[in-house]
Amino acid sequence: MSLSRNGKSALLISPNSVLANALLRSIDLLRPRVLAVRPQRIEFVVGTQINGAPHLGTNLVQTAAFLLAKIARREFSIDTRVRFGALDNAPYDVVLDPETHHAYQQTYYHALGKDEISELVDGYYRAFFDSLSEATDTDYEVETYTDQQATPGFRAEFLRTLERLEDIRWWMAPSHGTVHIRLPCPECGWAEKRADRTKLAHLDEDGATLTAVCLDHGDYEVHIDPEDDQPYLDLATLYRNLVKERALGRDTHVLHVMMKGGDWTFGCQLVDGALGALDTPPTQMPSRIFTPQVLAPTGAKLSKSLLREQGKGALPADVEPWMLDTTAWPGTVDDYVDALVWLVGELLTDPKHFFRSFTVKELGRMMTARPAEPVVRAHEMGIYKRYFDLIATGRKTIEIRVNDSSRKKIKEGSLIRFRCQGDQVLTRVTRVARYGSFEEMFDHESVTSVNPLAAREEQLANIRQIYPPEREALGVVAIGIELVDPPRPA
C-alpha cells in the first residue's frame, strides 16, 4: 500500500470540509453533547425500511453505527449499544381510487403480519447483526416501528404534537401544509396515503379523536390515547422522525445518536424546524451522525427504487449485483462483515474521509485494496503502557475491567487484542470471574497476577482513579489471559 508524504495511507484522498476541519476524529462530533448531559449510556439508533433485501448503502450505515458504538465506549468510558428500528410501516401496496383519485396504501405489517415481519428481519439482518455485534463487542436490540408506535411514550409525544399542529404542519409538509397522519381502517388495514381527508376532530386530556375515509368502508373514526396501543399510527417519514426524536430526547439517562445516510442532511432541516417550533430544549435536541452516501456513477444516490422503476438494464456498469442486494455477496456473512468493518474503519481514520460521499466505483476500488490476510476476530482493549509491557512479557496474567455490555461477551477461549501506542499483543482468555466490587475481586484473585509491581492497596487506589463509582457499580470482571502471539506493531 502506498504512503503519502506524511506517512499515512494514500488509499484515500479526500478534500477538507467545514465539519472535517473542526474535528480531529469523527467521534469528536459527540463530545459536546456527552459533556453536556453526562449520559449513563449511548445508543446509536439506525432505522431501515423492511421492504426487501438491503443494499450496500444500508449496510454501510448499520456498520458505522456498530463501529462508532465501539469507539465511543472506549473514548468516553460509557456503555453503548445499537438500536435497530425495523420500519415495517413501509408501503407494501398502493392503489388508486378511480373515482376520487385518492391513493391508498397498505403497510408491510398489515399485509404480512407480525410473524412474517419477524421472518423478514431475521432473514435479512439477524445473522448480519450478530456478526457485527461479535466483531465490535457491541450489543444491539431490534424494535419494529409497529412496536415503537404502540408504546405510551411515542403515543403521548404524538398527542403533544397535535396540540401544536398549526405550528409544525408547514415544517412537516412545506408544499401543502397537510401532515400525513395515516390511520389504517380498522376493518381492512388500508389508509389514505396522503391523508387528505384525515381530520383532527377533537383533542383534550383524554386523547385525540380523528376521522378518516376508507376506499371500501367509507367514513370511520378513531380515538388515540397513550395507554391504548390501538389504533395504528402510520406517520409519514418526517413526522415519524419528529415524534421519535422528541420521545427519545426525554430520556435523560441515555444519549440517543441518530445514524442516518447522507441524503438525510437535506430533510433534517425540516425536522429541526418543527423541533424548534415545539420549543424543544437544547439538551433534548437530537444528536445525529450522517454517514457517507453511496452514489451511482451519475452522482445520484444508489437506489433500488430507481432500478425497480427502470429495470435491470439501468444497472450502472460499476455496480456489482451484491451492492444492490447484499445477500448476494459471494462469501459468508462473516466475510462480508469483516470487509465492511475494514471499509468503514478506513473511512473513520479521518473526518475528511467519513463526512463525504463515495461512488460505487470508488468503494469497489477500496474493497479490492483490502488486505488479503484473514481477519482474526478478537475483543480489543486499550491499555496503559506499564500494563501492556507486563502482559507482553507474560508477567500480568489477569486483566480487570468493569463488567459493561462488551465485557459480558468475553468467555473462556475468547481472544483479546491489547493495544498501546501503536503496538499490539494477542492473548487468549483462560478463565473469567465476575464480582460485585474491586475489593471482592481482590479477595479471590492473586494480587501479583493483576500487577506484580504493586501491593493490593496501591492497586485499589490506582483502579479507583480510573473507574469512578458509577462504573464500578456495573460490576467487575477478572479475565485470565495467556499470550498467543508476541507483541508487534498495530
Coordinates of C-alpha atoms in Angstrom, one line a residue:
M1 CA 0.0 0.0 0.0
S2 CA 1.5 3.4 -1.0
L3 CA 2.1 6.1 1.6
S4 CA 1.6 9.8 1.3
R5 CA 4.3 12.3 2.4
N6 CA 3.0 12.4 5.9
G7 CA 3.3 8.6 6.2
K8 CA -0.4 8.0 6.2
S9 CA -2.1 5.6 3.8
A10 CA -2.7 7.0 0.4
L11 CA -5.6 4.6 -0.2
L12 CA -8.0 7.6 0.3
I13 CA -7.6 11.2 -0.7
S14 CA -10.4 13.4 0.5
P15 CA -11.0 17.2 0.4
N16 CA -11.4 19.2 3.5
S17 CA -14.8 20.4 4.6
V18 CA -16.2 22.7 7.2
L19 CA -17.1 19.9 9.6
A20 CA -14.0 17.8 9.0
N21 CA -11.9 20.9 9.6
A22 CA -13.4 21.3 13.1
L23 CA -12.6 17.7 14.1
L24 CA -9.6 15.6 14.8
R25 CA -11.6 12.4 14.9
S26 CA -15.1 11.6 13.7
I27 CA -16.2 10.6 17.2
D28 CA -15.4 14.1 18.5
L29 CA -18.7 15.2 17.0
L30 CA -20.4 13.7 20.0
R31 CA -18.2 15.2 22.6
P32 CA -20.1 18.4 23.3
R33 CA -23.4 16.5 23.9
V34 CA -21.7 13.9 26.1
L35 CA -20.1 16.6 28.2
A36 CA -23.4 18.5 28.4
V37 CA -25.7 15.6 29.5
R38 CA -23.3 13.1 31.1
P39 CA -25.3 10.1 29.9
Q40 CA -25.2 6.7 31.5
R41 CA -25.4 5.0 28.1
I42 CA -25.2 5.9 24.5
E43 CA -27.5 4.3 22.0
F44 CA -26.8 4.5 18.2
V45 CA -30.2 4.4 16.5
V46 CA -30.5 3.3 12.9
G47 CA -33.7 2.7 11.1
T48 CA -34.3 0.7 7.9
Q49 CA -37.4 0.1 5.8
I50 CA -38.3 -3.6 5.8
N51 CA -39.2 -3.7 2.1
G52 CA -36.7 -6.0 0.5
A53 CA -33.0 -7.0 0.7
P54 CA -30.6 -4.3 1.9
H55 CA -28.1 -2.6 -0.4
L56 CA -24.6 -1.5 0.3
G57 CA -25.6 2.0 1.5
T58 CA -28.0 0.5 4.1
N59 CA -25.4 -1.9 5.5
L60 CA -22.7 0.9 5.5
V61 CA -24.9 3.0 7.8
Q62 CA -25.5 0.0 10.1
T63 CA -21.8 -0.9 10.2
A64 CA -20.9 2.7 11.1
A65 CA -23.4 2.5 14.0
F66 CA -21.7 -0.6 15.4
L67 CA -18.1 0.8 14.9
L68 CA -18.9 4.2 16.3
A69 CA -20.5 2.5 19.3
K70 CA -17.3 0.6 19.9
I71 CA -15.2 3.8 19.5
A72 CA -17.5 5.8 21.8
R73 CA -17.4 3.2 24.5
R74 CA -13.6 3.4 24.5
E75 CA -13.4 7.2 24.1
F76 CA -16.0 8.3 26.7
S77 CA -15.9 5.2 29.1
I78 CA -19.7 4.9 28.7
D79 CA -21.6 1.8 27.9
T80 CA -23.0 1.7 24.3
R81 CA -25.4 -0.3 22.2
V82 CA -27.1 -0.2 18.8
R83 CA -30.9 0.1 18.4
F84 CA -32.1 -1.1 15.1
G85 CA -35.5 0.2 14.0
A86 CA -37.2 -2.1 11.5
L87 CA -39.6 0.2 9.7
D88 CA -42.3 -2.3 8.9
N89 CA -44.7 0.5 8.0
A90 CA -43.1 0.8 4.6
P91 CA -45.8 0.7 1.8
Y92 CA -46.4 -2.9 0.7
D93 CA -49.1 -1.9 -1.9
V94 CA -50.6 1.3 -3.2
V95 CA -54.0 1.5 -5.1
L96 CA -55.8 4.5 -6.7
D97 CA -59.5 5.2 -6.2
P98 CA -60.7 5.5 -9.8
E99 CA -63.5 7.9 -8.8
T100 CA -61.8 10.3 -6.4
H101 CA -58.2 9.7 -7.4
H102 CA -57.2 9.4 -3.8
A103 CA -54.3 6.9 -3.2
Y104 CA -54.5 4.3 -0.5
Q105 CA -51.7 2.2 0.9
Q106 CA -51.2 -0.9 3.0
T107 CA -48.1 -1.3 5.2
Y108 CA -45.9 -4.4 5.2
Y109 CA -47.1 -5.0 8.7
H110 CA -50.8 -5.0 7.8
A111 CA -50.1 -7.1 4.6
L112 CA -47.8 -9.7 6.2
G113 CA -48.4 -9.7 10.0
K114 CA -46.1 -9.8 12.9
D115 CA -44.7 -13.3 12.3
E116 CA -43.7 -12.7 8.7
I117 CA -42.2 -9.3 9.6
S118 CA -40.0 -11.2 12.1
E119 CA -39.0 -13.6 9.5
L120 CA -38.0 -10.8 7.1
V121 CA -35.9 -9.1 9.8
D122 CA -34.2 -12.4 10.7
G123 CA -33.7 -13.3 7.1
Y124 CA -32.1 -10.0 6.0
Y125 CA -30.4 -8.8 9.2
R126 CA -30.2 -11.2 12.1
A127 CA -27.0 -13.0 11.0
F128 CA -25.5 -9.8 9.8
F129 CA -26.1 -8.0 13.1
D130 CA -25.0 -11.0 15.2
S131 CA -21.7 -11.0 13.2
L132 CA -21.3 -7.2 13.6
S133 CA -22.0 -7.5 17.3
E134 CA -19.3 -10.1 17.7
A135 CA -16.8 -8.1 15.5
T136 CA -17.3 -4.9 17.5
D137 CA -18.1 -6.2 21.0
T138 CA -21.4 -4.2 20.8
D139 CA -24.8 -5.3 21.9
Y140 CA -27.9 -4.5 19.8
E141 CA -31.7 -4.7 20.0
V142 CA -34.3 -4.8 17.3
E143 CA -37.5 -2.8 17.5
T144 CA -40.1 -2.7 14.8
Y145 CA -42.0 0.6 14.1
T146 CA -45.2 -1.3 14.9
D147 CA -43.9 -1.9 18.4
Q148 CA -42.5 1.6 18.8
Q149 CA -45.7 3.4 17.8
A150 CA -47.6 1.3 20.3
T151 CA -45.6 2.5 23.3
P152 CA -47.1 5.0 25.7
G153 CA -44.1 7.4 25.3
F154 CA -44.4 7.5 21.5
R155 CA -48.2 8.0 21.5
A156 CA -48.0 10.6 24.3
E157 CA -45.5 12.5 22.2
F158 CA -47.7 12.3 19.2
L159 CA -50.6 13.8 21.1
R160 CA -48.4 16.6 22.3
T161 CA -47.5 17.5 18.6
L162 CA -51.2 17.6 17.8
E163 CA -51.6 20.4 20.4
R164 CA -49.2 22.4 18.2
L165 CA -50.2 21.1 14.8
E166 CA -50.7 24.5 13.4
D167 CA -47.1 25.4 14.4
I168 CA -45.5 22.4 12.8
R169 CA -47.6 21.5 9.8
W170 CA -45.7 23.7 7.3
W171 CA -42.4 22.2 8.5
M172 CA -43.7 18.7 8.1
A173 CA -45.4 19.4 4.7
P174 CA -43.9 22.6 3.2
S175 CA -45.7 22.2 -0.2
H176 CA -49.3 21.9 1.1
G177 CA -49.4 22.0 4.9
T178 CA -51.2 18.7 5.1
V179 CA -49.4 16.5 7.6
H180 CA -49.6 12.8 6.6
I181 CA -51.2 11.0 9.6
R182 CA -52.3 7.6 8.2
L183 CA -54.7 5.8 10.4
P184 CA -55.4 2.4 8.8
C185 CA -59.0 1.4 8.6
P186 CA -59.9 -1.0 11.5
E187 CA -61.8 -3.2 9.0
C188 CA -59.2 -3.8 6.3
G189 CA -55.9 -2.1 7.3
W190 CA -55.7 0.3 4.3
A191 CA -55.2 4.0 4.8
E192 CA -55.3 7.1 2.6
K193 CA -51.7 7.6 1.5
R194 CA -51.6 11.4 1.7
A195 CA -54.2 11.7 4.5
D196 CA -56.0 14.4 2.6
R197 CA -59.3 13.6 4.3
T198 CA -57.9 12.7 7.7
K199 CA -59.1 15.3 10.2
L200 CA -58.5 16.1 13.9
A201 CA -62.0 16.2 15.3
H202 CA -61.3 16.5 19.0
L203 CA -58.3 16.8 21.3
D204 CA -58.4 17.0 25.1
E205 CA -56.8 15.5 28.2
D206 CA -58.4 12.1 27.3
G207 CA -56.7 11.9 23.9
A208 CA -57.5 12.7 20.3
T209 CA -60.3 11.7 18.0
L210 CA -59.6 11.7 14.3
T211 CA -61.8 10.9 11.3
A212 CA -60.7 9.3 8.0
V213 CA -62.2 7.8 4.9
C214 CA -61.6 4.2 3.7
L215 CA -61.8 3.2 0.0
D216 CA -64.1 0.2 0.8
H217 CA -65.6 1.0 4.2
G218 CA -66.3 4.8 4.0
D219 CA -66.0 7.2 6.9
Y220 CA -64.6 5.9 10.2
E221 CA -63.4 7.4 13.5
V222 CA -60.5 6.5 15.8
H223 CA -59.6 7.6 19.3
I224 CA -55.9 7.7 20.4
D225 CA -54.6 7.8 24.0
P226 CA -51.2 6.8 25.4
E227 CA -52.4 3.8 27.3
D228 CA -54.1 2.0 24.3
D229 CA -51.9 0.5 21.6
Q230 CA -54.7 0.8 19.0
P231 CA -55.4 2.4 16.5
Y232 CA -52.2 2.1 14.5
L233 CA -50.3 5.3 13.9
D234 CA -48.7 5.2 10.4
L235 CA -46.8 8.6 10.3
A236 CA -45.0 9.9 7.2
T237 CA -41.2 9.9 7.3
L238 CA -40.6 13.4 8.6
Y239 CA -43.4 13.3 11.2
R240 CA -42.3 9.8 12.4
N241 CA -38.8 11.1 13.0
L242 CA -40.0 14.2 14.8
V243 CA -42.1 12.2 17.2
K244 CA -39.4 9.5 17.7
E245 CA -36.6 12.1 18.3
R246 CA -38.8 14.0 20.8
A247 CA -39.7 10.9 22.7
L248 CA -36.1 9.6 22.9
G249 CA -34.8 13.0 23.9
R250 CA -36.9 12.9 27.1
D251 CA -34.7 10.1 28.4
T252 CA -32.1 12.0 30.5
H253 CA -30.0 8.9 31.2
V254 CA -29.4 7.8 27.6
L255 CA -27.9 9.8 24.8
H256 CA -29.6 8.6 21.5
V257 CA -27.5 9.2 18.4
M258 CA -29.5 9.1 15.2
M259 CA -27.4 7.3 12.5
K260 CA -28.6 8.4 9.0
G261 CA -27.4 8.2 5.5
G262 CA -26.0 11.3 3.9
D263 CA -29.2 12.0 1.9
W264 CA -30.9 12.8 5.2
T265 CA -28.9 16.0 5.6
F266 CA -31.4 17.8 3.4
G267 CA -34.6 16.6 5.2
C268 CA -33.4 17.1 8.7
Q269 CA -33.6 20.9 8.4
L270 CA -37.4 20.5 8.2
V271 CA -37.4 18.2 11.3
D272 CA -35.3 20.7 13.1
G273 CA -37.7 23.5 12.2
A274 CA -40.5 21.5 13.8
L275 CA -38.4 20.7 16.8
G276 CA -37.8 24.4 17.2
A277 CA -41.5 25.3 16.7
L278 CA -42.2 22.9 19.6
D279 CA -39.7 24.7 21.9
T280 CA -37.6 21.6 22.3
P281 CA -34.9 22.3 24.9
P282 CA -31.3 22.2 23.6
T283 CA -30.4 19.2 25.7
Q284 CA -33.3 17.3 24.1
M285 CA -32.4 18.2 20.5
P286 CA -31.3 15.0 18.7
S287 CA -27.7 14.1 18.1
R288 CA -27.2 12.9 14.5
I289 CA -24.4 11.5 12.5
F290 CA -24.7 11.4 8.8
T291 CA -22.8 8.6 7.2
P292 CA -21.1 8.7 3.7
Q293 CA -23.7 8.5 0.9
V294 CA -23.2 5.8 -1.7
L295 CA -23.5 7.2 -5.2
A296 CA -24.1 5.8 -8.6
P297 CA -21.7 6.9 -11.4
T298 CA -24.1 9.7 -12.3
G299 CA -23.7 11.2 -8.8
A300 CA -27.2 10.2 -7.7
K301 CA -27.8 8.2 -4.6
L302 CA -27.6 4.4 -5.2
S303 CA -31.2 3.5 -5.3
K304 CA -33.1 0.2 -5.6
S305 CA -36.3 2.0 -6.3
L306 CA -34.9 3.6 -9.4
L307 CA -33.7 0.2 -10.5
R308 CA -37.2 -1.3 -9.9
E309 CA -38.8 1.5 -12.0
Q310 CA -36.3 1.4 -14.9
G311 CA -35.4 -2.3 -14.9
K312 CA -32.0 -4.1 -14.7
G313 CA -30.9 -2.5 -17.9
A314 CA -30.4 0.7 -15.9
L315 CA -27.9 -1.0 -13.6
P316 CA -24.7 1.1 -13.8
A317 CA -21.6 -0.8 -15.1
D318 CA -19.7 -0.1 -11.8
V319 CA -22.5 -1.6 -9.6
E320 CA -21.9 -5.3 -8.8
P321 CA -25.1 -7.3 -8.1
W322 CA -24.3 -7.7 -4.4
M323 CA -24.1 -3.9 -4.0
L324 CA -27.9 -3.7 -4.6
D325 CA -28.7 -7.0 -2.8
T326 CA -26.1 -7.7 -0.2
T327 CA -27.5 -11.2 0.4
A328 CA -25.8 -12.0 -2.9
W329 CA -22.4 -11.4 -1.5
P330 CA -20.1 -14.2 -2.8
G331 CA -19.0 -15.4 0.6
T332 CA -20.0 -15.9 4.1
V333 CA -21.8 -13.4 6.3
D334 CA -18.7 -13.1 8.5
D335 CA -16.5 -12.4 5.4
Y336 CA -18.9 -9.7 4.3
V337 CA -19.0 -8.1 7.8
D338 CA -15.2 -8.2 8.1
A339 CA -15.0 -6.5 4.7
L340 CA -17.5 -3.8 5.8
V341 CA -15.8 -3.3 9.2
W342 CA -12.5 -2.8 7.4
L343 CA -14.0 -0.4 4.9
V344 CA -15.9 1.8 7.4
G345 CA -12.8 1.6 9.7
E346 CA -10.8 3.1 6.9
L347 CA -13.4 5.9 6.4
L348 CA -13.3 6.6 10.1
T349 CA -9.5 7.2 10.1
D350 CA -10.0 10.8 9.2
P351 CA -13.2 13.0 9.3
K352 CA -12.4 14.1 5.8
H353 CA -13.0 10.5 4.6
F354 CA -16.1 9.9 6.7
F355 CA -18.1 13.1 6.2
R356 CA -18.3 12.9 2.4
S357 CA -19.9 10.7 -0.4
F358 CA -18.4 7.9 -2.4
T359 CA -19.3 6.4 -5.8
V360 CA -19.7 2.7 -6.0
K361 CA -16.7 2.6 -8.3
E362 CA -14.5 4.2 -5.5
L363 CA -15.9 1.9 -2.9
G364 CA -15.2 -1.1 -5.2
R365 CA -11.7 0.1 -5.6
M366 CA -11.2 0.3 -1.9
M367 CA -12.7 -3.1 -1.3
T368 CA -10.3 -4.5 -3.9
A369 CA -7.4 -2.9 -2.0
R370 CA -8.4 -4.6 1.3
P371 CA -5.6 -6.6 2.8
A372 CA -5.8 -10.3 1.8
E373 CA -4.7 -11.8 5.1
P374 CA -7.5 -13.5 7.1
V375 CA -9.2 -11.4 9.9
V376 CA -8.6 -12.7 13.4
R377 CA -11.6 -11.6 15.4
A378 CA -10.7 -10.6 18.9
H379 CA -12.0 -8.3 21.6
E380 CA -10.0 -5.1 21.6
M381 CA -8.8 -3.3 24.7
G382 CA -6.7 -0.2 25.0
I383 CA -4.3 -0.3 28.0
Y384 CA -1.7 1.8 29.7
K385 CA 2.0 1.3 28.7
R386 CA 3.1 -0.2 32.0
Y387 CA 0.4 -2.8 32.0
F388 CA 0.9 -3.5 28.3
D389 CA 4.5 -4.3 28.9
L390 CA 3.6 -6.7 31.8
I391 CA 1.2 -8.5 29.5
A392 CA 3.6 -8.7 26.6
T393 CA 6.3 -10.3 28.9
G394 CA 3.8 -12.7 30.4
R395 CA 4.1 -11.3 33.9
K396 CA 0.5 -10.0 34.1
T397 CA -2.0 -12.9 33.6
I398 CA -5.2 -11.3 35.0
E399 CA -6.8 -8.2 33.4
I400 CA -9.6 -6.5 35.3
R401 CA -12.3 -4.3 33.9
V402 CA -15.8 -3.1 34.8
N403 CA -18.5 -5.5 33.6
D404 CA -20.1 -3.4 30.9
S405 CA -22.0 -4.8 28.0
S406 CA -18.9 -5.5 25.9
R407 CA -17.2 -7.5 28.7
K408 CA -20.2 -9.7 29.1
K409 CA -19.4 -11.2 25.7
I410 CA -16.0 -12.4 26.9
K411 CA -15.7 -16.1 27.7
E412 CA -13.1 -18.8 28.1
G413 CA -11.3 -19.3 24.8
S414 CA -12.0 -15.7 23.5
L415 CA -9.2 -13.7 22.0
I416 CA -8.3 -10.3 23.3
R417 CA -6.0 -7.9 21.4
F418 CA -4.4 -5.3 23.7
R419 CA -3.3 -2.1 22.0
C420 CA -0.9 0.6 23.3
Q421 CA 0.9 3.4 21.4
G422 CA 0.9 1.7 18.1
D423 CA 1.8 -1.8 19.4
Q424 CA -0.5 -4.8 20.0
V425 CA -0.4 -8.2 21.6
L426 CA -2.9 -11.0 21.1
T427 CA -3.9 -13.1 24.1
R428 CA -6.4 -15.9 24.8
V429 CA -8.8 -16.0 27.7
T430 CA -8.1 -18.8 30.1
R431 CA -10.9 -18.0 32.7
V432 CA -13.5 -15.4 33.5
A433 CA -14.7 -14.5 37.0
R434 CA -17.2 -11.8 37.9
Y435 CA -17.5 -9.8 41.1
G436 CA -19.6 -7.1 42.7
S437 CA -16.7 -4.8 43.5
F438 CA -12.9 -4.4 43.2
E439 CA -12.5 -5.3 46.9
E440 CA -14.4 -8.5 46.4
M441 CA -12.3 -9.3 43.3
F442 CA -9.0 -8.9 45.2
D443 CA -10.4 -11.2 48.0
H444 CA -10.4 -14.0 45.4
E445 CA -7.8 -13.1 42.8
S446 CA -4.0 -13.1 43.1
V447 CA -2.7 -9.5 43.5
T448 CA 0.6 -10.3 41.8
S449 CA -1.3 -11.8 38.8
V450 CA -3.1 -8.5 38.3
N451 CA 0.1 -6.4 38.8
P452 CA 3.3 -7.9 40.1
L453 CA 4.8 -4.5 40.8
A454 CA 2.2 -3.1 43.3
A455 CA 0.5 -4.1 46.6
R456 CA -3.3 -4.5 46.9
E457 CA -4.0 -1.1 48.4
E458 CA -1.9 0.7 45.8
Q459 CA -3.7 -1.2 43.1
L460 CA -7.1 -0.4 44.5
A461 CA -6.2 3.3 44.7
N462 CA -5.0 3.3 41.1
I463 CA -8.1 1.5 39.8
R464 CA -10.4 3.9 41.6
Q465 CA -8.7 6.8 39.8
I466 CA -9.5 5.1 36.5
Y467 CA -13.1 3.8 37.3
P468 CA -15.5 6.2 39.1
P469 CA -18.1 4.6 41.5
E470 CA -20.9 4.6 38.8
R471 CA -18.6 2.5 36.6
E472 CA -17.7 0.1 39.4
A473 CA -21.4 -0.3 40.1
L474 CA -21.6 -2.2 36.8
G475 CA -19.6 -5.0 38.5
V476 CA -16.1 -6.2 38.0
V477 CA -14.7 -8.9 35.7
A478 CA -11.4 -10.6 36.2
I479 CA -10.0 -12.1 32.9
G480 CA -7.3 -14.7 33.0
I481 CA -5.1 -14.3 29.9
E482 CA -2.2 -16.1 28.2
L483 CA 0.0 -14.9 25.3
V484 CA -0.9 -16.1 21.8
D485 CA 1.4 -14.0 19.6
P486 CA 4.4 -11.9 20.5
P487 CA 3.9 -8.2 20.5
R488 CA 4.0 -6.5 17.1
P489 CA 3.2 -3.0 15.6
A490 CA -0.5 -2.4 15.2

